Each structure stands twice: as C-alpha cells, then as structure tokens.
Amino acid sequence: MDTLHSIDKSRIPQHIAVIMDGNGRWAKERGQDRVYGHHEGVVSVRDIVNTCGEIGVQYLTLYAFSTENWNRPQEEVNALMELLVNTIRKEVEELKKNNVRLHVIGDFLSLPDICQKELNEAVEMTVMNTGLNLILALSYSSRWEIMEAAKKFAVDVQSGKADIDSLDDEQFAKYLTTSAFPDPELMIRTSGEHRISNYLLYQLAYAELYFTPVHWPDFRRENLLLAIQDYQQRERRFGKTSEQIQKNLTRHV
Ligand code: FPP
C-alpha cells in the first residue's frame, strides 16, 4: 500500500508546478555524463504524468528548459533539444490514449524548428483531450513572460483596447502565457535547492512550496504522493488569520 490511501481525494491540488532539478548531479554521482541524467529524468516525467492523471490533478506544469539554460554547454543544449523531440515523438500516442492534453509556454520561436514542428503536431494531436493538461515550460522565464505581458498591455492601451485605470491583477494575468490555466496551488522543486529560479513568479504568489532533496530522476509516484500529503497538512490563509480560515471551514462542513 502506498501513500495514496492517506491522501484526501477531495483535496488534490488542481495545478501542480514542478522544477525538475538534479539530473546532472544524479548522473555525476553515478560516474555518468549529465545527459544520462536527463534521459533518466524522462522516465520520472512519464511516471509523474501518469500519477497525476490517475489521481485527478488537472494541470501539471514542468520546467523543462529555462531561458537561462541556453547558456549551458552547446552539447548539452543540443542533447536536451534532441531528447525533447524524441520524447514527444515517442510519447504522443500514449498521451493521446491517456487523455492528456499538451500545452507549451515560453519563447516558442526561440526553439529549433524541429522542436517547434514536433511540439505543434503533438499539441494539435491532443487538443481534444479532456484529462490532465500537461504544460511544458520551454525557453521560459518569468521575467521574460512578465515583460512580454507588459508590452502586450501597452499595445492594447495604445490602440484603445485596454485602459490603464481598470487594470487589476486578474486582468494582467490574461496577458501571461498561462492565461488559460488556474494558478498552481503546489510547487515542487527537487534536488535540495530552495529557490524559485525565475519560474511562474506571478502565478506562484499563493502557492505552497515543497522542497525535497531527492534528485529528479529518483522522483517518482511515491515522492509525488508524499508532496501532496504534505500540502494537505498546510493551512492556506491567503493573507487572512488562522481563526478566519477555521471559522470558514466549520461553516462549510
Ligand atoms: C535540471 O537538472 C533539468 C533540466 C534543465 C532539464 C529537464 C529535462 C528533462 C527532465 C528531460 C526532458 C523533459 C521532457 C518533458 C521531455 P540540472 O541539469 O540542472 O541538474 P543539476 O542541477 O544537478 O546540474
């Protein structure tokens, strides 16, 4: 029996965001090349996608390649892009069968043509799926996203489509790449680093943060269930007092 039995099925986070960290260290610890760690990381991606689908998570966002990752050695960047293309090509039928809908956020046009083509096809092939929404953050960074949103808003103001005085946080969120998705309630980062690293800075405003020392290639179903169990023990206050939250809870029982 795994941790699933002790999880409240009615309080599964709707949206989980993940920073998949530690592939390189995992590989180095085994005397292997960093790219080997990324390959094993794909096995974890598959396992976590399947688990999220099974337990009813509706949105899973994975930080697969950041804007800053372009600065890695060229061989590693090439290997990651190749792995991405091959993985999408290999897994798309499985995604389709499992009712998973694929989305991509990030600076799409900065990706190599072959990646864009493969991703566009996979997004199109899964567009009718109604189960888990799998969102890949690729060539993504929050500051880039927020700057782009500010530019789009300025253009709308110039053309009279938007009005500065009526801008609020909900309206601004419509200019972000994540406009179609709810904010994540839970953000998981593997491999022991306690940072957000330019990831969904606007969207994670009220998310619960969960850090684990486990490297991404070792992060599997049971680790995800433990993270959700931990999340369910937190009190989400959104700036209110604990007493206010408790009163609301008893009112709803
Ligand atoms: C971070 O580990 C991981 C990445 C930058 C890439 C993540 C990519 C995958 C898991 C594979 C491709 C994914 C999909 C969705 C097909 P790191 O290299 O920074 O590890 P380190 O901190 O130990 O060096």
PDB file of C-alpha atoms and ligand atoms in Angstrom:
ATOM      1  CA  MET A   1       0.000   0.000   0.000  1.00  0.00           C
ATOM      2  CA  ASP A   2       1.414   3.436  -0.888  1.00  0.00           C
ATOM      3  CA  THR A   3       0.735   6.927   0.471  1.00  0.00           C
ATOM      4  CA  LEU A   4      -2.341   7.190  -1.764  1.00  0.00           C
ATOM      5  CA  HIS A   5      -4.557   5.676   0.967  1.00  0.00           C
ATOM      6  CA  SER A   6      -3.721   8.530   3.356  1.00  0.00           C
ATOM      7  CA  ILE A   7      -4.436  11.319   0.857  1.00  0.00           C
ATOM      8  CA  ASP A   8      -7.732  13.182   0.896  1.00  0.00           C
ATOM      9  CA  LYS A   9      -9.003  12.600  -2.664  1.00  0.00           C
ATOM     10  CA  SER A  10     -11.296  15.607  -2.425  1.00  0.00           C
ATOM     11  CA  ARG A  11      -8.349  17.965  -1.814  1.00  0.00           C
ATOM     12  CA  ILE A  12      -5.938  17.027  -4.565  1.00  0.00           C
ATOM     13  CA  PRO A  13      -4.281  20.233  -5.873  1.00  0.00           C
ATOM     14  CA  GLN A  14      -5.812  21.234  -9.155  1.00  0.00           C
ATOM     15  CA  HIS A  15      -2.498  22.521 -10.524  1.00  0.00           C
ATOM     16  CA  ILE A  16       0.992  21.334  -9.608  1.00  0.00           C
ATOM     17  CA  ALA A  17       4.107  23.072 -10.932  1.00  0.00           C
ATOM     18  CA  VAL A  18       7.484  21.346 -10.824  1.00  0.00           C
ATOM     19  CA  ILE A  19      11.115  22.414 -11.105  1.00  0.00           C
ATOM     20  CA  MET A  20      12.754  19.180 -12.200  1.00  0.00           C
ATOM     21  CA  ASP A  21      16.223  19.714 -10.758  1.00  0.00           C
ATOM     22  CA  GLY A  22      19.201  17.452 -10.130  1.00  0.00           C
ATOM     23  CA  ASN A  23      19.534  15.452 -13.343  1.00  0.00           C
ATOM     24  CA  GLY A  24      23.181  16.446 -13.720  1.00  0.00           C
ATOM     25  CA  ARG A  25      24.132  15.687 -10.113  1.00  0.00           C
ATOM     26  CA  TRP A  26      22.266  12.368 -10.235  1.00  0.00           C
ATOM     27  CA  ALA A  27      24.307  11.355 -13.289  1.00  0.00           C
ATOM     28  CA  LYS A  28      27.629  12.590 -11.843  1.00  0.00           C
ATOM     29  CA  GLU A  29      27.021  10.588  -8.644  1.00  0.00           C
ATOM     30  CA  ARG A  30      26.871   7.522 -10.888  1.00  0.00           C
ATOM     31  CA  GLY A  31      30.031   8.475 -12.810  1.00  0.00           C
ATOM     32  CA  GLN A  32      27.930   9.242 -15.898  1.00  0.00           C
ATOM     33  CA  ASP A  33      27.561  12.134 -18.273  1.00  0.00           C
ATOM     34  CA  ARG A  34      24.954  14.805 -17.368  1.00  0.00           C
ATOM     35  CA  VAL A  35      22.874  13.880 -20.412  1.00  0.00           C
ATOM     36  CA  TYR A  36      22.347  10.420 -18.942  1.00  0.00           C
ATOM     37  CA  GLY A  37      20.584  12.150 -16.050  1.00  0.00           C
ATOM     38  CA  HIS A  38      18.255  13.974 -18.446  1.00  0.00           C
ATOM     39  CA  HIS A  39      17.390  10.657 -20.118  1.00  0.00           C
ATOM     40  CA  GLU A  40      16.513   9.125 -16.750  1.00  0.00           C
ATOM     41  CA  GLY A  41      14.591  12.311 -15.974  1.00  0.00           C
ATOM     42  CA  VAL A  42      12.221  11.455 -18.799  1.00  0.00           C
ATOM     43  CA  VAL A  43      11.319   8.207 -17.005  1.00  0.00           C
ATOM     44  CA  SER A  44      10.284  10.324 -13.998  1.00  0.00           C
ATOM     45  CA  VAL A  45       8.298  12.657 -16.254  1.00  0.00           C
ATOM     46  CA  ARG A  46       6.332   9.669 -17.574  1.00  0.00           C
ATOM     47  CA  ASP A  47       5.695   8.321 -14.069  1.00  0.00           C
ATOM     48  CA  ILE A  48       4.586  11.705 -12.675  1.00  0.00           C
ATOM     49  CA  VAL A  49       2.332  12.412 -15.676  1.00  0.00           C
ATOM     50  CA  ASN A  50       0.670   9.005 -15.246  1.00  0.00           C
ATOM     51  CA  THR A  51       0.231   9.507 -11.498  1.00  0.00           C
ATOM     52  CA  CYS A  52      -1.252  12.989 -11.930  1.00  0.00           C
ATOM     53  CA  GLY A  53      -3.697  11.614 -14.492  1.00  0.00           C
ATOM     54  CA  GLU A  54      -4.648   8.761 -12.182  1.00  0.00           C
ATOM     55  CA  ILE A  55      -5.297  10.872  -9.059  1.00  0.00           C
ATOM     56  CA  GLY A  56      -7.128  13.679 -10.845  1.00  0.00           C
ATOM     57  CA  VAL A  57      -4.629  16.542 -10.961  1.00  0.00           C
ATOM     58  CA  GLN A  58      -5.923  18.766 -13.756  1.00  0.00           C
ATOM     59  CA  TYR A  59      -2.815  20.790 -14.614  1.00  0.00           C
ATOM     60  CA  LEU A  60       0.833  19.814 -14.363  1.00  0.00           C
ATOM     61  CA  THR A  61       3.452  22.379 -15.391  1.00  0.00           C
ATOM     62  CA  LEU A  62       7.023  21.135 -15.845  1.00  0.00           C
ATOM     63  CA  TYR A  63      10.023  23.460 -16.098  1.00  0.00           C
ATOM     64  CA  ALA A  64      11.789  21.564 -18.864  1.00  0.00           C
ATOM     65  CA  PHE A  65      14.099  24.301 -20.196  1.00  0.00           C
ATOM     66  CA  SER A  66      14.632  27.811 -18.872  1.00  0.00           C
ATOM     67  CA  THR A  67      15.734  30.907 -20.773  1.00  0.00           C
ATOM     68  CA  GLU A  68      18.981  30.678 -18.775  1.00  0.00           C
ATOM     69  CA  ASN A  69      19.537  27.054 -19.864  1.00  0.00           C
ATOM     70  CA  TRP A  70      20.553  28.348 -23.328  1.00  0.00           C
ATOM     71  CA  ASN A  71      23.850  29.318 -21.619  1.00  0.00           C
ATOM     72  CA  ARG A  72      24.778  25.685 -20.896  1.00  0.00           C
ATOM     73  CA  PRO A  73      27.495  23.996 -22.975  1.00  0.00           C
ATOM     74  CA  GLN A  74      26.264  23.681 -26.573  1.00  0.00           C
ATOM     75  CA  GLU A  75      26.460  19.848 -26.494  1.00  0.00           C
ATOM     76  CA  GLU A  76      24.127  19.719 -23.504  1.00  0.00           C
ATOM     77  CA  VAL A  77      21.669  22.171 -25.104  1.00  0.00           C
ATOM     78  CA  ASN A  78      21.682  20.085 -28.301  1.00  0.00           C
ATOM     79  CA  ALA A  79      21.211  16.864 -26.340  1.00  0.00           C
ATOM     80  CA  LEU A  80      18.266  18.360 -24.424  1.00  0.00           C
ATOM     81  CA  MET A  81      16.576  19.570 -27.620  1.00  0.00           C
ATOM     82  CA  GLU A  82      17.107  16.176 -29.242  1.00  0.00           C
ATOM     83  CA  LEU A  83      15.740  14.429 -26.161  1.00  0.00           C
ATOM     84  CA  LEU A  84      12.709  16.697 -26.214  1.00  0.00           C
ATOM     85  CA  VAL A  85      11.962  15.960 -29.883  1.00  0.00           C
ATOM     86  CA  ASN A  86      12.465  12.215 -29.476  1.00  0.00           C
ATOM     87  CA  THR A  87      10.414  12.053 -26.283  1.00  0.00           C
ATOM     88  CA  ILE A  88       7.474  13.973 -27.760  1.00  0.00           C
ATOM     89  CA  ARG A  89       7.596  11.835 -30.921  1.00  0.00           C
ATOM     90  CA  LYS A  90       7.694   8.620 -28.892  1.00  0.00           C
ATOM     91  CA  GLU A  91       5.124   9.550 -26.251  1.00  0.00           C
ATOM     92  CA  VAL A  92       2.466  11.442 -28.181  1.00  0.00           C
ATOM     93  CA  GLU A  93       0.333   8.353 -28.911  1.00  0.00           C
ATOM     94  CA  GLU A  94       0.431   7.435 -25.223  1.00  0.00           C
ATOM     95  CA  LEU A  95      -0.576  10.990 -24.251  1.00  0.00           C
ATOM     96  CA  LYS A  96      -3.458  10.793 -26.703  1.00  0.00           C
ATOM     97  CA  LYS A  97      -4.572   7.413 -25.379  1.00  0.00           C
ATOM     98  CA  ASN A  98      -4.350   8.605 -21.753  1.00  0.00           C
ATOM     99  CA  ASN A  99      -6.477  11.686 -22.450  1.00  0.00           C
ATOM    100  CA  VAL A 100      -3.573  14.070 -21.706  1.00  0.00           C
ATOM    101  CA  ARG A 101      -3.637  17.450 -23.453  1.00  0.00           C
ATOM    102  CA  LEU A 102      -0.254  19.008 -24.178  1.00  0.00           C
ATOM    103  CA  HIS A 103       0.460  22.753 -23.958  1.00  0.00           C
ATOM    104  CA  VAL A 104       3.696  24.719 -24.278  1.00  0.00           C
ATOM    105  CA  ILE A 105       4.564  28.021 -22.593  1.00  0.00           C
ATOM    106  CA  GLY A 106       7.704  30.061 -23.165  1.00  0.00           C
ATOM    107  CA  ASP A 107       9.529  31.765 -26.005  1.00  0.00           C
ATOM    108  CA  PHE A 108       8.369  29.175 -28.539  1.00  0.00           C
ATOM    109  CA  LEU A 109      10.003  30.838 -31.561  1.00  0.00           C
ATOM    110  CA  SER A 110      13.446  30.597 -29.939  1.00  0.00           C
ATOM    111  CA  LEU A 111      13.259  26.779 -30.068  1.00  0.00           C
ATOM    112  CA  PRO A 112      14.864  24.958 -33.021  1.00  0.00           C
ATOM    113  CA  ASP A 113      12.475  24.474 -35.980  1.00  0.00           C
ATOM    114  CA  ILE A 114      12.320  20.721 -35.492  1.00  0.00           C
ATOM    115  CA  CYS A 115      11.213  21.170 -31.852  1.00  0.00           C
ATOM    116  CA  GLN A 116       8.569  23.696 -32.848  1.00  0.00           C
ATOM    117  CA  LYS A 117       7.250  21.319 -35.524  1.00  0.00           C
ATOM    118  CA  GLU A 118       7.143  18.275 -33.226  1.00  0.00           C
ATOM    119  CA  LEU A 119       5.521  20.255 -30.408  1.00  0.00           C
ATOM    120  CA  ASN A 120       2.944  21.879 -32.699  1.00  0.00           C
ATOM    121  CA  GLU A 121       1.946  18.448 -34.006  1.00  0.00           C
ATOM    122  CA  ALA A 122       1.676  16.967 -30.507  1.00  0.00           C
ATOM    123  CA  VAL A 123      -0.344  19.938 -29.227  1.00  0.00           C
ATOM    124  CA  GLU A 124      -2.676  19.568 -32.221  1.00  0.00           C
ATOM    125  CA  MET A 125      -2.997  15.789 -31.789  1.00  0.00           C
ATOM    126  CA  THR A 126      -4.029  16.101 -28.149  1.00  0.00           C
ATOM    127  CA  VAL A 127      -6.214  19.190 -28.438  1.00  0.00           C
ATOM    128  CA  MET A 128      -9.462  17.236 -27.930  1.00  0.00           C
ATOM    129  CA  ASN A 129      -8.263  15.511 -24.753  1.00  0.00           C
ATOM    130  CA  THR A 130     -10.112  16.385 -21.571  1.00  0.00           C
ATOM    131  CA  GLY A 131      -7.963  14.806 -18.826  1.00  0.00           C
ATOM    132  CA  LEU A 132      -4.683  16.106 -17.442  1.00  0.00           C
ATOM    133  CA  ASN A 133      -3.306  19.295 -19.016  1.00  0.00           C
ATOM    134  CA  LEU A 134       0.443  18.820 -19.323  1.00  0.00           C
ATOM    135  CA  ILE A 135       2.139  22.203 -19.696  1.00  0.00           C
ATOM    136  CA  LEU A 136       5.795  22.219 -20.740  1.00  0.00           C
ATOM    137  CA  ALA A 137       7.671  25.402 -19.869  1.00  0.00           C
ATOM    138  CA  LEU A 138      10.303  25.633 -22.610  1.00  0.00           C
ATOM    139  CA  SER A 139      12.695  28.518 -23.145  1.00  0.00           C
ATOM    140  CA  TYR A 140      10.660  30.017 -20.344  1.00  0.00           C
ATOM    141  CA  SER A 141      11.432  32.548 -17.668  1.00  0.00           C
ATOM    142  CA  SER A 142       9.046  34.593 -15.587  1.00  0.00           C
ATOM    143  CA  ARG A 143      10.736  37.927 -16.118  1.00  0.00           C
ATOM    144  CA  TRP A 144      10.575  37.379 -19.886  1.00  0.00           C
ATOM    145  CA  GLU A 145       6.901  36.443 -19.586  1.00  0.00           C
ATOM    146  CA  ILE A 146       6.019  39.464 -17.418  1.00  0.00           C
ATOM    147  CA  MET A 147       7.882  41.835 -19.743  1.00  0.00           C
ATOM    148  CA  GLU A 148       6.074  40.383 -22.756  1.00  0.00           C
ATOM    149  CA  ALA A 149       2.756  40.787 -20.938  1.00  0.00           C
ATOM    150  CA  ALA A 150       3.581  44.428 -20.132  1.00  0.00           C
ATOM    151  CA  LYS A 151       4.416  45.078 -23.802  1.00  0.00           C
ATOM    152  CA  LYS A 152       1.155  43.471 -24.991  1.00  0.00           C
ATOM    153  CA  PHE A 153      -0.799  45.502 -22.463  1.00  0.00           C
ATOM    154  CA  ALA A 154       0.915  48.717 -23.611  1.00  0.00           C
ATOM    155  CA  VAL A 155      -0.007  47.916 -27.228  1.00  0.00           C
ATOM    156  CA  ASP A 156      -3.648  47.376 -26.177  1.00  0.00           C
ATOM    157  CA  VAL A 157      -3.626  50.707 -24.312  1.00  0.00           C
ATOM    158  CA  GLN A 158      -2.198  52.461 -27.375  1.00  0.00           C
ATOM    159  CA  SER A 159      -4.880  51.003 -29.623  1.00  0.00           C
ATOM    160  CA  GLY A 160      -7.638  51.823 -27.139  1.00  0.00           C
ATOM    161  CA  LYS A 161      -8.452  48.151 -26.400  1.00  0.00           C
ATOM    162  CA  ALA A 162      -7.344  48.425 -22.750  1.00  0.00           C
ATOM    163  CA  ASP A 163      -7.493  51.096 -20.118  1.00  0.00           C
ATOM    164  CA  ILE A 164      -4.733  51.727 -17.552  1.00  0.00           C
ATOM    165  CA  ASP A 165      -7.095  52.634 -14.712  1.00  0.00           C
ATOM    166  CA  SER A 166      -9.108  49.424 -14.972  1.00  0.00           C
ATOM    167  CA  LEU A 167      -6.062  47.133 -14.896  1.00  0.00           C
ATOM    168  CA  ASP A 168      -6.108  44.739 -11.945  1.00  0.00           C
ATOM    169  CA  ASP A 169      -4.164  41.572 -11.182  1.00  0.00           C
ATOM    170  CA  GLU A 170      -6.793  39.320 -12.766  1.00  0.00           C
ATOM    171  CA  GLN A 171      -6.789  41.318 -15.970  1.00  0.00           C
ATOM    172  CA  PHE A 172      -2.993  41.417 -16.098  1.00  0.00           C
ATOM    173  CA  ALA A 173      -2.914  37.615 -15.745  1.00  0.00           C
ATOM    174  CA  LYS A 174      -4.759  37.423 -19.076  1.00  0.00           C
ATOM    175  CA  TYR A 175      -1.611  38.746 -20.773  1.00  0.00           C
ATOM    176  CA  LEU A 176       0.572  35.974 -19.349  1.00  0.00           C
ATOM    177  CA  THR A 177       1.360  32.750 -21.218  1.00  0.00           C
ATOM    178  CA  THR A 178      -0.620  30.887 -18.560  1.00  0.00           C
ATOM    179  CA  SER A 179      -3.849  32.836 -19.130  1.00  0.00           C
ATOM    180  CA  ALA A 180      -5.808  29.647 -19.832  1.00  0.00           C
ATOM    181  CA  PHE A 181      -4.758  27.922 -16.609  1.00  0.00           C
ATOM    182  CA  PRO A 182      -5.515  28.439 -12.919  1.00  0.00           C
ATOM    183  CA  ASP A 183      -2.599  29.339 -10.625  1.00  0.00           C
ATOM    184  CA  PRO A 184      -0.705  26.371  -9.163  1.00  0.00           C
ATOM    185  CA  GLU A 185      -1.558  25.539  -5.554  1.00  0.00           C
ATOM    186  CA  LEU A 186       1.602  23.474  -5.111  1.00  0.00           C
ATOM    187  CA  MET A 187       5.122  23.984  -6.441  1.00  0.00           C
ATOM    188  CA  ILE A 188       7.630  21.192  -6.052  1.00  0.00           C
ATOM    189  CA  ARG A 189      11.377  21.592  -6.509  1.00  0.00           C
ATOM    190  CA  THR A 190      13.602  18.546  -6.398  1.00  0.00           C
ATOM    191  CA  SER A 191      17.278  18.202  -5.541  1.00  0.00           C
ATOM    192  CA  GLY A 192      17.575  20.326  -2.430  1.00  0.00           C
ATOM    193  CA  GLU A 193      17.741  23.858  -3.826  1.00  0.00           C
ATOM    194  CA  HIS A 194      15.436  26.359  -2.121  1.00  0.00           C
ATOM    195  CA  ARG A 195      14.875  28.775  -4.996  1.00  0.00           C
ATOM    196  CA  ILE A 196      12.152  29.605  -7.496  1.00  0.00           C
ATOM    197  CA  SER A 197      14.634  30.365 -10.305  1.00  0.00           C
ATOM    198  CA  ASN A 198      12.544  32.719 -12.445  1.00  0.00           C
ATOM    199  CA  TYR A 199       9.645  30.237 -12.587  1.00  0.00           C
ATOM    200  CA  LEU A 200       5.984  31.335 -12.598  1.00  0.00           C
ATOM    201  CA  LEU A 201       6.754  34.250 -10.256  1.00  0.00           C
ATOM    202  CA  TYR A 202       3.353  35.876 -10.780  1.00  0.00           C
ATOM    203  CA  GLN A 203       1.373  32.634 -10.677  1.00  0.00           C
ATOM    204  CA  LEU A 204       3.034  31.192  -7.555  1.00  0.00           C
ATOM    205  CA  ALA A 205       2.026  34.152  -5.357  1.00  0.00           C
ATOM    206  CA  TYR A 206      -0.064  31.944  -3.031  1.00  0.00           C
ATOM    207  CA  ALA A 207       1.301  28.504  -3.888  1.00  0.00           C
ATOM    208  CA  GLU A 208       2.579  26.150  -1.224  1.00  0.00           C
ATOM    209  CA  LEU A 209       6.257  25.431  -1.849  1.00  0.00           C
ATOM    210  CA  TYR A 210       7.642  21.945  -1.344  1.00  0.00           C
ATOM    211  CA  PHE A 211      11.369  21.228  -1.498  1.00  0.00           C
ATOM    212  CA  THR A 212      12.817  17.756  -1.452  1.00  0.00           C
ATOM    213  CA  PRO A 213      16.451  16.600  -1.565  1.00  0.00           C
ATOM    214  CA  VAL A 214      15.505  13.814  -3.998  1.00  0.00           C
ATOM    215  CA  HIS A 215      17.041  14.313  -7.454  1.00  0.00           C
ATOM    216  CA  TRP A 216      14.546  14.446 -10.315  1.00  0.00           C
ATOM    217  CA  PRO A 217      15.495  11.058 -11.853  1.00  0.00           C
ATOM    218  CA  ASP A 218      14.626   9.441  -8.491  1.00  0.00           C
ATOM    219  CA  PHE A 219      11.404  11.414  -8.045  1.00  0.00           C
ATOM    220  CA  ARG A 220       8.542   9.017  -8.734  1.00  0.00           C
ATOM    221  CA  ARG A 221       4.907   8.362  -7.840  1.00  0.00           C
ATOM    222  CA  GLU A 222       5.502   7.828  -4.112  1.00  0.00           C
ATOM    223  CA  ASN A 223       7.509  11.071  -3.851  1.00  0.00           C
ATOM    224  CA  LEU A 224       4.702  12.981  -5.520  1.00  0.00           C
ATOM    225  CA  LEU A 225       2.139  11.461  -3.167  1.00  0.00           C
ATOM    226  CA  LEU A 226       4.278  12.490  -0.172  1.00  0.00           C
ATOM    227  CA  ALA A 227       4.418  16.058  -1.518  1.00  0.00           C
ATOM    228  CA  ILE A 228       0.625  16.127  -1.855  1.00  0.00           C
ATOM    229  CA  GLN A 229       0.232  14.681   1.639  1.00  0.00           C
ATOM    230  CA  ASP A 230       2.476  17.460   2.972  1.00  0.00           C
ATOM    231  CA  TYR A 231       0.475  20.071   1.021  1.00  0.00           C
ATOM    232  CA  GLN A 232      -2.758  18.787   2.557  1.00  0.00           C
ATOM    233  CA  GLN A 233      -1.371  19.409   6.037  1.00  0.00           C
ATOM    234  CA  ARG A 234      -0.750  23.093   5.314  1.00  0.00           C
ATOM    235  CA  GLU A 235      -3.197  25.820   6.147  1.00  0.00           C
ATOM    236  CA  ARG A 236      -3.686  28.120   3.153  1.00  0.00           C
ATOM    237  CA  ARG A 237      -4.534  31.535   4.583  1.00  0.00           C
ATOM    238  CA  PHE A 238      -4.265  33.940   1.597  1.00  0.00           C
ATOM    239  CA  GLY A 239      -3.392  36.781   3.996  1.00  0.00           C
ATOM    240  CA  LYS A 240      -6.227  36.019   6.441  1.00  0.00           C
ATOM    241  CA  THR A 241      -5.837  34.840  10.040  1.00  0.00           C
ATOM    242  CA  SER A 242      -5.935  31.220  11.067  1.00  0.00           C
ATOM    243  CA  GLU A 243      -9.143  31.910  13.057  1.00  0.00           C
ATOM    244  CA  GLN A 244     -10.904  33.296   9.973  1.00  0.00           C
ATOM    245  CA  ILE A 245      -9.922  30.239   7.942  1.00  0.00           C
ATOM    246  CA  GLN A 246     -11.071  27.822  10.663  1.00  0.00           C
ATOM    247  CA  LYS A 247     -14.420  29.652  11.014  1.00  0.00           C
ATOM    248  CA  ASN A 248     -14.990  29.388   7.256  1.00  0.00           C
ATOM    249  CA  LEU A 249     -14.121  25.709   7.280  1.00  0.00           C
ATOM    250  CA  THR A 250     -16.627  24.888  10.055  1.00  0.00           C
ATOM    251  CA  ARG A 251     -19.256  26.957   8.254  1.00  0.00           C
ATOM    252  CA  HIS A 252     -18.802  24.765   5.153  1.00  0.00           C
ATOM    253  CA  VAL A 253     -18.996  21.399   6.920  1.00  0.00           C
TER     254      VAL A 253
HETATM  255  C1  FPP B   1      17.555  20.274 -14.337  1.00  0.00           C
HETATM  256  O1  FPP B   1      18.589  19.434 -13.907  1.00  0.00           O
HETATM  257  C2  FPP B   1      16.891  19.732 -15.501  1.00  0.00           C
HETATM  258  C3  FPP B   1      16.817  20.321 -16.727  1.00  0.00           C
HETATM  259  C4  FPP B   1      17.450  21.615 -17.029  1.00  0.00           C
HETATM  260  C5  FPP B   1      16.141  19.680 -17.855  1.00  0.00           C
HETATM  261  C6  FPP B   1      14.916  18.886 -17.518  1.00  0.00           C
HETATM  262  C7  FPP B   1      14.632  17.988 -18.642  1.00  0.00           C
HETATM  263  C8  FPP B   1      14.156  16.733 -18.548  1.00  0.00           C
HETATM  264  C9  FPP B   1      13.754  16.096 -17.297  1.00  0.00           C
HETATM  265  C10 FPP B   1      14.031  15.918 -19.774  1.00  0.00           C
HETATM  266  C11 FPP B   1      13.159  16.440 -20.857  1.00  0.00           C
HETATM  267  C12 FPP B   1      11.775  16.676 -20.432  1.00  0.00           C
HETATM  268  C13 FPP B   1      10.670  16.445 -21.154  1.00  0.00           C
HETATM  269  C14 FPP B   1       9.408  16.989 -20.650  1.00  0.00           C
HETATM  270  C15 FPP B   1      10.637  15.673 -22.382  1.00  0.00           C
HETATM  271  P1  FPP B   1      20.079  20.004 -13.936  1.00  0.00           P
HETATM  272  O2  FPP B   1      20.678  19.618 -15.233  1.00  0.00           O
HETATM  273  O3  FPP B   1      20.078  21.459 -13.669  1.00  0.00           O
HETATM  274  O4  FPP B   1      20.727  19.215 -12.765  1.00  0.00           O
HETATM  275  P2  FPP B   1      21.902  19.740 -11.804  1.00  0.00           P
HETATM  276  O5  FPP B   1      21.349  20.904 -11.033  1.00  0.00           O
HETATM  277  O6  FPP B   1      22.161  18.571 -10.938  1.00  0.00           O
HETATM  278  O7  FPP B   1      23.049  20.132 -12.659  1.00  0.00           O
END
